PDB file of C-alpha atoms in Angstrom:
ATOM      1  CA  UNK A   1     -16.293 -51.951  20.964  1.00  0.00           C
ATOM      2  CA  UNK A   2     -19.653 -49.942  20.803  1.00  0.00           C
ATOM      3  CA  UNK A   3     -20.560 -48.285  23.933  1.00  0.00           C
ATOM      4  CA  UNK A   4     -23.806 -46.913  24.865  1.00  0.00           C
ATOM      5  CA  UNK A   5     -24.573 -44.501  27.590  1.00  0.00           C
ATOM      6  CA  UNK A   6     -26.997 -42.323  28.621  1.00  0.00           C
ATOM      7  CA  UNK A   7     -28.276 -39.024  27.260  1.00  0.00           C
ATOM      8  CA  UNK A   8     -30.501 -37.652  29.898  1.00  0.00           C
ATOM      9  CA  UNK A   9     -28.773 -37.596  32.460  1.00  0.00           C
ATOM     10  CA  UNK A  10     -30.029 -40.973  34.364  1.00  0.00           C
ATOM     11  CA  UNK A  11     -28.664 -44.411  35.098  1.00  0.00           C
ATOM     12  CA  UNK A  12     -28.813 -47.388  32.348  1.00  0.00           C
ATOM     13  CA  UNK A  13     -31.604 -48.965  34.887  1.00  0.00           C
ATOM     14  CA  UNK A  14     -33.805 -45.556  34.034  1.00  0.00           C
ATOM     15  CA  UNK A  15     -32.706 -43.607  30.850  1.00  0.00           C
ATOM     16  CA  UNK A  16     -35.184 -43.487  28.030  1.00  0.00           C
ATOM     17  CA  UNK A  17     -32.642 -41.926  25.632  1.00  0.00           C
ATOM     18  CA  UNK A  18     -28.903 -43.513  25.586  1.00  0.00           C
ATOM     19  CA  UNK A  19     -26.082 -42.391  22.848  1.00  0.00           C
ATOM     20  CA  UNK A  20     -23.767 -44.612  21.067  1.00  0.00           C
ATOM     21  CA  UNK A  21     -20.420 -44.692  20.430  1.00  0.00           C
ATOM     22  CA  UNK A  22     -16.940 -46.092  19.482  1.00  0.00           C
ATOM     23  CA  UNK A  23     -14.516 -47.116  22.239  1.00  0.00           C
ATOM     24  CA  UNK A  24     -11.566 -48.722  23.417  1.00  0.00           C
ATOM     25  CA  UNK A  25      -8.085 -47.998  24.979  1.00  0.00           C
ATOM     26  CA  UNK A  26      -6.624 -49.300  21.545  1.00  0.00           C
ATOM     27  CA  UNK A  27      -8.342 -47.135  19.114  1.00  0.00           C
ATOM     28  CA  UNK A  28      -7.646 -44.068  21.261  1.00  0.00           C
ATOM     29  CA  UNK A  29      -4.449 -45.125  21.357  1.00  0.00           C
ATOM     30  CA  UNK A  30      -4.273 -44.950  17.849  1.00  0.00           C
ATOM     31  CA  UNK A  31      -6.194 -42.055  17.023  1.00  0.00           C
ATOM     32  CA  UNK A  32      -3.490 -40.388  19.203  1.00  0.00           C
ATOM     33  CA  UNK A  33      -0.747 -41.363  17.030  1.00  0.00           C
ATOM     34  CA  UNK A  34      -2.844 -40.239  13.656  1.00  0.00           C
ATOM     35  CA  UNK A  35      -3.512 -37.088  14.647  1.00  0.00           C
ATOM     36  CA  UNK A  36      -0.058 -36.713  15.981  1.00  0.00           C
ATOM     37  CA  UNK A  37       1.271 -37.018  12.124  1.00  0.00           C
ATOM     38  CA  UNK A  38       1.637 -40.759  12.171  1.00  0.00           C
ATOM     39  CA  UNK A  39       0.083 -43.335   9.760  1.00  0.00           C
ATOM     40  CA  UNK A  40      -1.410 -45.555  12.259  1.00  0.00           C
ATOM     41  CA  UNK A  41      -3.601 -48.908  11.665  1.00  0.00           C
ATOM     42  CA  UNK A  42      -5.385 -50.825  13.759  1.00  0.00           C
ATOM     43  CA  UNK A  43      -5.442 -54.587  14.293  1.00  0.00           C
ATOM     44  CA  UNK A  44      -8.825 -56.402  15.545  1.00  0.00           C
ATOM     45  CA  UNK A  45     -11.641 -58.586  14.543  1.00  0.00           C
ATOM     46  CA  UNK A  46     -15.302 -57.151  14.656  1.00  0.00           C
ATOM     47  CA  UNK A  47     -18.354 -58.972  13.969  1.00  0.00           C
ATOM     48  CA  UNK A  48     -20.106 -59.188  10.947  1.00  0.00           C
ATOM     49  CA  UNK A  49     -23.065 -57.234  12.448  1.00  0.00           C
ATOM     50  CA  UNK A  50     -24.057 -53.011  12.569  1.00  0.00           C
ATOM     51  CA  UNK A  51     -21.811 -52.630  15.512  1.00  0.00           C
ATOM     52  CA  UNK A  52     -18.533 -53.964  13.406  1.00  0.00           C
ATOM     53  CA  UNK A  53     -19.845 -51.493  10.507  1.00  0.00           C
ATOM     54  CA  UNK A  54     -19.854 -48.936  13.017  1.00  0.00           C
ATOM     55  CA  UNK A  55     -16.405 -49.425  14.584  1.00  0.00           C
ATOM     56  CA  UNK A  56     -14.604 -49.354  10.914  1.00  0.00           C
ATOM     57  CA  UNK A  57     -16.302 -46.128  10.052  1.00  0.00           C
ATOM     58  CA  UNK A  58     -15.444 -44.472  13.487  1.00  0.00           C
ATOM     59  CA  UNK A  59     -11.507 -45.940  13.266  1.00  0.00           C
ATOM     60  CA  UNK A  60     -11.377 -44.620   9.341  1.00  0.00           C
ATOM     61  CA  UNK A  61     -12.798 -41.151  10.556  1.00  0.00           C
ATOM     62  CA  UNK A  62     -10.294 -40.580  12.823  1.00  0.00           C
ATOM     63  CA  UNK A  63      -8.035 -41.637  10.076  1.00  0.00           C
ATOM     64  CA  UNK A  64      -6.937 -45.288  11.222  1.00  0.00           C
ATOM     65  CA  UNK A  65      -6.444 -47.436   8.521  1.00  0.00           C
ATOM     66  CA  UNK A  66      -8.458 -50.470   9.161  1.00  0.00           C
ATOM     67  CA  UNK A  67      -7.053 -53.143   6.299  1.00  0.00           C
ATOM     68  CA  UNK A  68      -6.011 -55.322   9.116  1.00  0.00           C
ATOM     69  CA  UNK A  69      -9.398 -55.662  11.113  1.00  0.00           C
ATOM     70  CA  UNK A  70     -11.169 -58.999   9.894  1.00  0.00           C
ATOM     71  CA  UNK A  71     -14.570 -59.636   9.906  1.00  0.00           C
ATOM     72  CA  UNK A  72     -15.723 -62.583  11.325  1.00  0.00           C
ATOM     73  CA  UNK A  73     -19.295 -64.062  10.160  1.00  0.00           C
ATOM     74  CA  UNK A  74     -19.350 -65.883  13.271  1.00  0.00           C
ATOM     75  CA  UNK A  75     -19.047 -63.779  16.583  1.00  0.00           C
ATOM     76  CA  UNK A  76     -20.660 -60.301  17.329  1.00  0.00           C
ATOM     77  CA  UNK A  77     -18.960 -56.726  18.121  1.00  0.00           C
ATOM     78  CA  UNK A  78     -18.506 -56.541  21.690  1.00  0.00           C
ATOM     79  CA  UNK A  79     -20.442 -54.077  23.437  1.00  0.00           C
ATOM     80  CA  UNK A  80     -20.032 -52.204  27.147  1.00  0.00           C
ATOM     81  CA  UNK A  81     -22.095 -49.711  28.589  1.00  0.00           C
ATOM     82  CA  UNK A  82     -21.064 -46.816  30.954  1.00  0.00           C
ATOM     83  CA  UNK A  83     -23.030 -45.163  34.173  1.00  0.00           C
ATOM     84  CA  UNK A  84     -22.334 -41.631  35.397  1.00  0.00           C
ATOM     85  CA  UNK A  85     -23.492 -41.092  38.813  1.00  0.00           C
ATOM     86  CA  UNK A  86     -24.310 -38.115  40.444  1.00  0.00           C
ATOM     87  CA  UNK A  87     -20.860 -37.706  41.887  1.00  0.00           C
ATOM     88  CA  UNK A  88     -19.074 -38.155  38.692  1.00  0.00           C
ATOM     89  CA  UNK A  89     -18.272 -42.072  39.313  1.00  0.00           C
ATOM     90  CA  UNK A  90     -18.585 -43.957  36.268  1.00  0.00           C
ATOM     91  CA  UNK A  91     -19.205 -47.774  36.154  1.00  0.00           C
ATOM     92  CA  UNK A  92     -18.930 -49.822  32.723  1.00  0.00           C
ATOM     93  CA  UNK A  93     -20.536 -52.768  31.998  1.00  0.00           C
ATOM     94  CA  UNK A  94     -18.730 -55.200  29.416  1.00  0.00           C
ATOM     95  CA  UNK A  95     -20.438 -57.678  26.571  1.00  0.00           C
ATOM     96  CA  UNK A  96     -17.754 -59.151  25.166  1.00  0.00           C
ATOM     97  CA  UNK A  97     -17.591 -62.451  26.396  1.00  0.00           C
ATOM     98  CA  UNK A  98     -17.487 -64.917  22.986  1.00  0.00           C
ATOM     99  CA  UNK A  99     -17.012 -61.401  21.050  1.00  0.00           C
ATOM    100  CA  UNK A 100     -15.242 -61.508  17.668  1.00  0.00           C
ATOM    101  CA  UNK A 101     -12.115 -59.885  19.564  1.00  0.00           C
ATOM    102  CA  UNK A 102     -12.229 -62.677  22.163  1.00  0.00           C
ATOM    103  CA  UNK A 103     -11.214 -65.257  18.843  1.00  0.00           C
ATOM    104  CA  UNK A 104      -8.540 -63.669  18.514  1.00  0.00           C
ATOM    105  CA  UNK A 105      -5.328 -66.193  18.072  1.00  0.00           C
ATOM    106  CA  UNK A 106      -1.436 -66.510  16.782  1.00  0.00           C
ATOM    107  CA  UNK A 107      -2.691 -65.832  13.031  1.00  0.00           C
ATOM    108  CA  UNK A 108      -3.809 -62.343  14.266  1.00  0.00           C
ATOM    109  CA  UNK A 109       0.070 -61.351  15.536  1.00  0.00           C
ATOM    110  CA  UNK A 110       1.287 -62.058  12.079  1.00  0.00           C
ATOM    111  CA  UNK A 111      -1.502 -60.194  10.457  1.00  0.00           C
ATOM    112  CA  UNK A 112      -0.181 -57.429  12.350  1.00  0.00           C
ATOM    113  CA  UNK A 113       3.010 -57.468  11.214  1.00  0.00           C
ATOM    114  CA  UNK A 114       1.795 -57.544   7.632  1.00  0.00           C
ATOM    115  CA  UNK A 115       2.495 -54.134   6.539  1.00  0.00           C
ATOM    116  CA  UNK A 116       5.650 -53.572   7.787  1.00  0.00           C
ATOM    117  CA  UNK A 117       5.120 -51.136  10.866  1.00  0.00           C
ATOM    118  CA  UNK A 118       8.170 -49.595  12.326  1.00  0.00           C
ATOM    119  CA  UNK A 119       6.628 -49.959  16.015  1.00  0.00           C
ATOM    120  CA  UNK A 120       3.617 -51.956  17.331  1.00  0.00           C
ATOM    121  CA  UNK A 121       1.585 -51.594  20.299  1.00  0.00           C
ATOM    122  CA  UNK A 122       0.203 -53.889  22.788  1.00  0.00           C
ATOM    123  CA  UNK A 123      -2.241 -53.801  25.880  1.00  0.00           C
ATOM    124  CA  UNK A 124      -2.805 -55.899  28.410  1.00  0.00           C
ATOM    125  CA  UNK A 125      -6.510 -55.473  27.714  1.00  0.00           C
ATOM    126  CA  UNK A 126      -6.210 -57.795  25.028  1.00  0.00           C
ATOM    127  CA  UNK A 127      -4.234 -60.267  27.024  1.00  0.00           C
ATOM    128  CA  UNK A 128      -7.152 -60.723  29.574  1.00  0.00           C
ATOM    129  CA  UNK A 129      -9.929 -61.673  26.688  1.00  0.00           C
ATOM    130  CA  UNK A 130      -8.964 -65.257  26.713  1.00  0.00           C
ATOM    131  CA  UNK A 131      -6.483 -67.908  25.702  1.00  0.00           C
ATOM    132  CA  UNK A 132      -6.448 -66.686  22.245  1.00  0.00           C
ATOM    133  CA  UNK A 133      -6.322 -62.892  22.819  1.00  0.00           C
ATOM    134  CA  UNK A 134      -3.109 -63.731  25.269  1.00  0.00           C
ATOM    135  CA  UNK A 135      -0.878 -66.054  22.790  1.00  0.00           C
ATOM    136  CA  UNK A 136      -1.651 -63.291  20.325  1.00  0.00           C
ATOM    137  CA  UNK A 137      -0.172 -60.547  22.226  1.00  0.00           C
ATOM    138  CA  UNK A 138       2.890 -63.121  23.298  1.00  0.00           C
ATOM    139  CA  UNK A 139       3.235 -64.332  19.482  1.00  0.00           C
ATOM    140  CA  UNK A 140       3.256 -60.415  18.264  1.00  0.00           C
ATOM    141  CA  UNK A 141       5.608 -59.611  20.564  1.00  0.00           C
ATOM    142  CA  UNK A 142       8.202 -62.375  19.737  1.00  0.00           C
ATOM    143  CA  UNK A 143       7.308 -61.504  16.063  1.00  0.00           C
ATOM    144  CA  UNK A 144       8.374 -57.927  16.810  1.00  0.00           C
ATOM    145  CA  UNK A 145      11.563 -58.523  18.221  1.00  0.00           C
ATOM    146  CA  UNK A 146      12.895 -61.114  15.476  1.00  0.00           C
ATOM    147  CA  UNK A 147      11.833 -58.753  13.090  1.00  0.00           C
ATOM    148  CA  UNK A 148      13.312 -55.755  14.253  1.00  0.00           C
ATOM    149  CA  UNK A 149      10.013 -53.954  15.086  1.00  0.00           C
ATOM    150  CA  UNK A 150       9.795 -51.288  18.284  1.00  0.00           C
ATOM    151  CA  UNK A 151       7.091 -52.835  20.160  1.00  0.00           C
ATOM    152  CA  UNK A 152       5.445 -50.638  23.145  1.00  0.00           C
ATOM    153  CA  UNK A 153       3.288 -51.887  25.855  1.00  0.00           C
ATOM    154  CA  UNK A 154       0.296 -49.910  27.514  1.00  0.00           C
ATOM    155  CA  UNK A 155      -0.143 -52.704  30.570  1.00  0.00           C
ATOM    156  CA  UNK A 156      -3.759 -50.962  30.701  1.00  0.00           C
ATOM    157  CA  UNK A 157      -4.955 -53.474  34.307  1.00  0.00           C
ATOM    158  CA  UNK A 158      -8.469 -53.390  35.033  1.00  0.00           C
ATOM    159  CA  UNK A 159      -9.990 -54.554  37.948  1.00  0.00           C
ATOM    160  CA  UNK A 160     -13.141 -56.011  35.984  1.00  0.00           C
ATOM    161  CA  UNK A 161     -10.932 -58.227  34.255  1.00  0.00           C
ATOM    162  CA  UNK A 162      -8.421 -61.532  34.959  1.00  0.00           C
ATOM    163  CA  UNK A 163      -5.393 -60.522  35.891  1.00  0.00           C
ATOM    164  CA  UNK A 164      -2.317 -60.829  33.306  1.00  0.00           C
ATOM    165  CA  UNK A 165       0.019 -59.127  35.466  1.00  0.00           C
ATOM    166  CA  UNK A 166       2.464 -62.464  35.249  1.00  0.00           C
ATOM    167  CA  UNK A 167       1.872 -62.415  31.238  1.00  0.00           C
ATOM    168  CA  UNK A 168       3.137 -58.914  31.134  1.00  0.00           C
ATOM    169  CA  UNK A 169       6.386 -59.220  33.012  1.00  0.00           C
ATOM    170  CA  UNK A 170       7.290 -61.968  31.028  1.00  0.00           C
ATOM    171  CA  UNK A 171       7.003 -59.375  27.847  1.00  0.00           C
ATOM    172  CA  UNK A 172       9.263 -56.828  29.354  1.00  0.00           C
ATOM    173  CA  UNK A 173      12.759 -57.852  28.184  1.00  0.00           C
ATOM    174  CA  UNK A 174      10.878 -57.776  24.404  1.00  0.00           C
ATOM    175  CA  UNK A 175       9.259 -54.409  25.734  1.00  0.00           C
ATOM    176  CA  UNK A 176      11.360 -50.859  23.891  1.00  0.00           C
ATOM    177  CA  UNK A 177       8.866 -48.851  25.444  1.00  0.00           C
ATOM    178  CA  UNK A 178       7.015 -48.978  28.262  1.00  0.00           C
ATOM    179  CA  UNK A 179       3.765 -46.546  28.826  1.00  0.00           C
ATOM    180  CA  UNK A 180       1.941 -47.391  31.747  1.00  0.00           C
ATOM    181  CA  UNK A 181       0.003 -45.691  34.884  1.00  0.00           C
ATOM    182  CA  UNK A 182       1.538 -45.045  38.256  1.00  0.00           C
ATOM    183  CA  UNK A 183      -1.799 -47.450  39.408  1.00  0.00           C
ATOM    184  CA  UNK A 184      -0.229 -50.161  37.399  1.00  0.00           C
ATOM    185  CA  UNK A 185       3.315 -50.227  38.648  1.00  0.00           C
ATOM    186  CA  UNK A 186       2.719 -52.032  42.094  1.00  0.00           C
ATOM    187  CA  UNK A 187       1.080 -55.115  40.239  1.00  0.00           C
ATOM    188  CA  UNK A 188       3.977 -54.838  37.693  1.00  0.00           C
ATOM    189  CA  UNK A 189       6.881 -54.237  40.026  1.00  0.00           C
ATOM    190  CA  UNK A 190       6.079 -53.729  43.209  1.00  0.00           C
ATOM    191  CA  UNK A 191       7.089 -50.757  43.610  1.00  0.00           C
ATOM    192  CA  UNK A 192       4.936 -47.526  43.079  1.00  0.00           C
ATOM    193  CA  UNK A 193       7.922 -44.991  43.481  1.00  0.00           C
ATOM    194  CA  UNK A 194       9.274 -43.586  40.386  1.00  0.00           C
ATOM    195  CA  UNK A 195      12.788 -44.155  41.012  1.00  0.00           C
ATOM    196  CA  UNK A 196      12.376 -47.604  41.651  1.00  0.00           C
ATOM    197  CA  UNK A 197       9.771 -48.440  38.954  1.00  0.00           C
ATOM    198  CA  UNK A 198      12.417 -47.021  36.597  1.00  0.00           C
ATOM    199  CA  UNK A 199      15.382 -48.848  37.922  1.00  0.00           C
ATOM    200  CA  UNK A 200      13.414 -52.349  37.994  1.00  0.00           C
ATOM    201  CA  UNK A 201      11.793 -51.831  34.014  1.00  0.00           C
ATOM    202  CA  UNK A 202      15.586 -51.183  33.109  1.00  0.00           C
ATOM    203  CA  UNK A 203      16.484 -54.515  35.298  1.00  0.00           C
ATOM    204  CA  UNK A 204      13.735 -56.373  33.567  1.00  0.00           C
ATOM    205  CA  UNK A 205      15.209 -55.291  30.585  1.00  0.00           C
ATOM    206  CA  UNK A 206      12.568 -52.910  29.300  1.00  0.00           C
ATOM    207  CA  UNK A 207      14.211 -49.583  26.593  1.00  0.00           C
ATOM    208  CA  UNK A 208      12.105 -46.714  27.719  1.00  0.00           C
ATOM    209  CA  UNK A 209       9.785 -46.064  30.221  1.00  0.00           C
ATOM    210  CA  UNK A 210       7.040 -43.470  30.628  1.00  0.00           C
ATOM    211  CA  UNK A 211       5.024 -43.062  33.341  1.00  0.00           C
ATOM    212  CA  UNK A 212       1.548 -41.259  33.860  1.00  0.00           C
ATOM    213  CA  UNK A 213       0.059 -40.085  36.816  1.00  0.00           C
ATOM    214  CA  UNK A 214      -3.179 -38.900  36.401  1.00  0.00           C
ATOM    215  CA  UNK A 215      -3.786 -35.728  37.597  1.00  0.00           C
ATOM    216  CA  UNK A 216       0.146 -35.291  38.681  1.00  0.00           C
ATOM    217  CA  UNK A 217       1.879 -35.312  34.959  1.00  0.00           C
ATOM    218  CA  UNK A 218       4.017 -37.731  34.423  1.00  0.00           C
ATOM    219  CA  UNK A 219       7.641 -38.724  34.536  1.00  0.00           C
ATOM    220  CA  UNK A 220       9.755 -39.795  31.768  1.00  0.00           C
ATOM    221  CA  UNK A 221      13.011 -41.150  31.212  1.00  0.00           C
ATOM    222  CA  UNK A 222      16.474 -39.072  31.104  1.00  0.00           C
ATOM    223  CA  UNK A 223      20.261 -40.418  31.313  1.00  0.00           C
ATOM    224  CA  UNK A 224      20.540 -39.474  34.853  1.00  0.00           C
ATOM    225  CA  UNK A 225      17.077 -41.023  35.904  1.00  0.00           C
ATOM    226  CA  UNK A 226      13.445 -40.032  35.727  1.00  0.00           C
ATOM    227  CA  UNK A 227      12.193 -36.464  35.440  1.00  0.00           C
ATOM    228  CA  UNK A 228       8.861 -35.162  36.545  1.00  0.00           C
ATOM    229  CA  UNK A 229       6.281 -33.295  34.055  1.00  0.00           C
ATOM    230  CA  UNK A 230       2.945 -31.713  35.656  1.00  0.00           C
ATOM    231  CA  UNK A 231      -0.119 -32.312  33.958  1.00  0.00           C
ATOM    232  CA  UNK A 232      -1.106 -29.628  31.455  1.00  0.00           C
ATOM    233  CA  UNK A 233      -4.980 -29.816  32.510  1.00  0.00           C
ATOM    234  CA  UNK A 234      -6.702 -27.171  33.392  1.00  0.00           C
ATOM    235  CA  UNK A 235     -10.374 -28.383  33.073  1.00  0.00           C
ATOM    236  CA  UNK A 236     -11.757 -32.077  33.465  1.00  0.00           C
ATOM    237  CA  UNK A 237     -14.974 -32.791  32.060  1.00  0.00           C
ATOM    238  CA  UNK A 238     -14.341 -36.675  31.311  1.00  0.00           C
ATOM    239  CA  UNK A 239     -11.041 -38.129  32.220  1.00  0.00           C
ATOM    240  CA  UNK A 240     -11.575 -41.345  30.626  1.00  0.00           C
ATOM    241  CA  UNK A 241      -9.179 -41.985  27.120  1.00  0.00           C
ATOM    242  CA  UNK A 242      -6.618 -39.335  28.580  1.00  0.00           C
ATOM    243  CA  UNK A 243      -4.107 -41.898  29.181  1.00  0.00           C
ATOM    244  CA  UNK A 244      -4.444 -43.769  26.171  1.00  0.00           C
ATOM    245  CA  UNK A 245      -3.872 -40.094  24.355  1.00  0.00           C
ATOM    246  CA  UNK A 246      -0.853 -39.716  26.029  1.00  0.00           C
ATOM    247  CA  UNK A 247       0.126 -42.903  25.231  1.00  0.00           C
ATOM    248  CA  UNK A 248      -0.181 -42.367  21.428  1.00  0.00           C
ATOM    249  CA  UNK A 249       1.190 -38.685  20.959  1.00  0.00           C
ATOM    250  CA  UNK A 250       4.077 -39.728  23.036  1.00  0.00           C
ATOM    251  CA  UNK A 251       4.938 -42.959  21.447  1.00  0.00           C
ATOM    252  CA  UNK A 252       4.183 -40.994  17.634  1.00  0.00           C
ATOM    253  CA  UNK A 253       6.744 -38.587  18.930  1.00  0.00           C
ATOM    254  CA  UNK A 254       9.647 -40.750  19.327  1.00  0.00           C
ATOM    255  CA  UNK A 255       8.476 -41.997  16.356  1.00  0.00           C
ATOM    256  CA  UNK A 256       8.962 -38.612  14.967  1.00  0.00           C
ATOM    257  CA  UNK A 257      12.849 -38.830  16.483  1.00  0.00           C
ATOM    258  CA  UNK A 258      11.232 -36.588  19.293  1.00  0.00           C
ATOM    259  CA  UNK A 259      13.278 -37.458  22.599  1.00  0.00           C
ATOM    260  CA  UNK A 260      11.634 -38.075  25.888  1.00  0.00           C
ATOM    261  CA  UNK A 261      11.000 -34.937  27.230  1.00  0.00           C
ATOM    262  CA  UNK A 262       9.584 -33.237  24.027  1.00  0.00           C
ATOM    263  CA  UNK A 263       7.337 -36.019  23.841  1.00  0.00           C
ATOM    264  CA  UNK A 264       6.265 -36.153  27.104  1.00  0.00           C
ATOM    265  CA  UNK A 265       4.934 -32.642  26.892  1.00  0.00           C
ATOM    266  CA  UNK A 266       3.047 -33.810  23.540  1.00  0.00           C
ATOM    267  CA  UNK A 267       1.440 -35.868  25.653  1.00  0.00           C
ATOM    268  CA  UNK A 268       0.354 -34.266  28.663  1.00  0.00           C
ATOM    269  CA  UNK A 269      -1.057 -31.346  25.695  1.00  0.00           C
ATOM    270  CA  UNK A 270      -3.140 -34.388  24.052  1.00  0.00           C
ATOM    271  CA  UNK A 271      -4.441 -35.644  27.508  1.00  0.00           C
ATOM    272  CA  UNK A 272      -5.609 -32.392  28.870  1.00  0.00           C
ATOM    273  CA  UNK A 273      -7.631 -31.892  25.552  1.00  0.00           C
ATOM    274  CA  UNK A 274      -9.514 -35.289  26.029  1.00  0.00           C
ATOM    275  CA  UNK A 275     -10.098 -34.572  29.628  1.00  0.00           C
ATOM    276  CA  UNK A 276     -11.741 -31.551  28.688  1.00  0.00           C
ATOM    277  CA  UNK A 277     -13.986 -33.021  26.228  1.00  0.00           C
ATOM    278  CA  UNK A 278     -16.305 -35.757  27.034  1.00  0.00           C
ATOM    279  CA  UNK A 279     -15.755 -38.706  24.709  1.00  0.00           C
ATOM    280  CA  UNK A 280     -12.584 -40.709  24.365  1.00  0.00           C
ATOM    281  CA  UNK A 281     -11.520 -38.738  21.751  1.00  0.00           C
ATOM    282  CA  UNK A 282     -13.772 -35.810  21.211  1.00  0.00           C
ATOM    283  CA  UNK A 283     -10.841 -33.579  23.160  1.00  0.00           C
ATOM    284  CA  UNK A 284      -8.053 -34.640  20.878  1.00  0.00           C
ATOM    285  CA  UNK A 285      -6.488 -31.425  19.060  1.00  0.00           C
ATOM    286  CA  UNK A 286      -7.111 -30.287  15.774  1.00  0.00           C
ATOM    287  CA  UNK A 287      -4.883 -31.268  12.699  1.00  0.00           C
ATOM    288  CA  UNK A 288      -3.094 -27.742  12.753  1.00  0.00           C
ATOM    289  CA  UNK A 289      -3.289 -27.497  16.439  1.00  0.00           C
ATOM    290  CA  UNK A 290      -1.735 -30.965  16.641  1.00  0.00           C
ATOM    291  CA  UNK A 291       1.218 -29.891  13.967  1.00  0.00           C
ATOM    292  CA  UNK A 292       1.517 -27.019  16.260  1.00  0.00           C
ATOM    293  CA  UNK A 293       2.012 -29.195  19.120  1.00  0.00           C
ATOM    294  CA  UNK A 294       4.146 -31.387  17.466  1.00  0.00           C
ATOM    295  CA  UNK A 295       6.861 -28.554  15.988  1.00  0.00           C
ATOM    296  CA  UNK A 296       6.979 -27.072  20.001  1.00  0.00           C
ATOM    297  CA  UNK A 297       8.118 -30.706  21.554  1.00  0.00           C
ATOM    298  CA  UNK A 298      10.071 -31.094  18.600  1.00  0.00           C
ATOM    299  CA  UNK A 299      11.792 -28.157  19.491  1.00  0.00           C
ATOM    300  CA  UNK A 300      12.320 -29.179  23.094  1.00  0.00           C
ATOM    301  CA  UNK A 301      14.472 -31.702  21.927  1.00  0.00           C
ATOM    302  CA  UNK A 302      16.721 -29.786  19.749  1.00  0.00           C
TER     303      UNK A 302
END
């Protein structure tokens, strides 16, 4: 989506000047994984509008191969827009109702399959834009698993949107890894202890789970249970897209043949970048910092 926000320091009911940019848990998500040494491309439909033009050239910048986003002549680009009050609370406003990513349907998982990706990656974001958007994300992931294709699932809940909790579960047993908040694991499994949100995503028949805490690291998966990682931040400007870089260096690790830990620590290095940037992705490492990165968790894992 395009998001708009404001530049002088006022609320959307009272700013003369807004910016404008490119966001969405997916792309981050992505743009993780690229700069993490990964081909990555994105899946989507945009409207045939500015906006849509705008979203391509943003996901090609940041090196995400867009072949598989269709155009479609007859919905818009969704748009949100994002308040930061005084206290650093930050409300976002969605347009995306009848958006060209709200069409999305069953033709769209195969489309994603198309090129022959070695993993694929899901959020529940997508499930909660309609009918459409939800068979798509059930389709892909039966697609994935009779074609022998890693798929990885970023529940991403949000409160401003209907909840697919129930959709999700049903996805685990198709799920080989799991990357998903410690905010998100009481709707999931009812359970927010990391123990037990381990034990019932193996039960459920989930491969791998990682899970993110915010501000307390994260804890990943070892043979003889979960181990905790503290967060690597040492300055937060703008927490938002932090998870979904976490999510993407640490699924383009195992990628990599990076085990848990090493990639863990990837991303917790790629989170506390974007939380100490503002913009979703502005805080992402450079290329050579990223390789850098990238050769110390591989070395944690040899």
């Amino acid at each position: 989506m395009v998001l708009f926000q404001p530049a002088d320091g006022r609320s959307l009911a009272e700013c003369g000047i807004a910016s404008v940019h490119v966001a969405g848990a997916e792309l981050n998500l992505l743009a993780a994984v690229r700069r993490a040494g990964v081909r990555a491309a994105f899946c989507s439909r945009v409207g045939a509008d500015p906006f849509g033009e705008r979203v391509l050239a943003a996901a090609a910048e940041l090196g995400v191969e867009t072949q598989l986003v269709v155009v479609d002549e007859r919905y818009p680009t969704g748009l949100f827009a994002k308040d930061v009050r005084e206290d650093g609370v930050r409300r976002v406003h969605y347009y995306r109702a009848g958006s060209a990513a709200s069409q999305m349907g069953e033709d769209d998982a195969g489309r994603a399959l198309s090129g022959g990706p070695s993993l694929v990656a899901v959020s529940g974001i997508t499930a909660a834009l309609g009918d459409g958007p939800r068979r798509a994300v059930v389709r892909l992931a039966e697609l994935a698993r009779e074609r022998g294709v890693a798929l990885a699932m970023d529940p991403n809940l949000r409160p401003g949107l209907p909840p697919v909790a129930n959709v999700l579960r049903k996805l685990l047993p198709l799920t080989r890894f799991l990357v998903l908040g410690l905010d998100e694991a009481q709707p999931l499994f009812g359970t927010d202890a990391p123990d037990e949100v381990f034990r019932r995503a193996g039960e459920a028949g989930v491969g791998e789970v990682v899970l993110k805490a915010g501000a307390d690291g994260c804890w990943y998966d070892t043979p003889s249970g979960p181990r905790h990682l503290a967060s690597a931040a040492v300055r937060v400007v703008d927490p938002v897209g932090a998870g979904d870089a976490f999510a993407g260096a640490y699924l383009a690790a195992r990628l990599r043949g990076i085990g848990p830990r090493g990639a863990a620590r990837l991303g917790t290095a790629f989170a506390a970048g974007v939380v100490a940037a503002p913009g979703d992705t502005d805080g992402l490492p450079a290329e050579q910092e990223a390789g850098r990165l990238v050769d110390a968790a591989q070395q944690m894992s040899s």
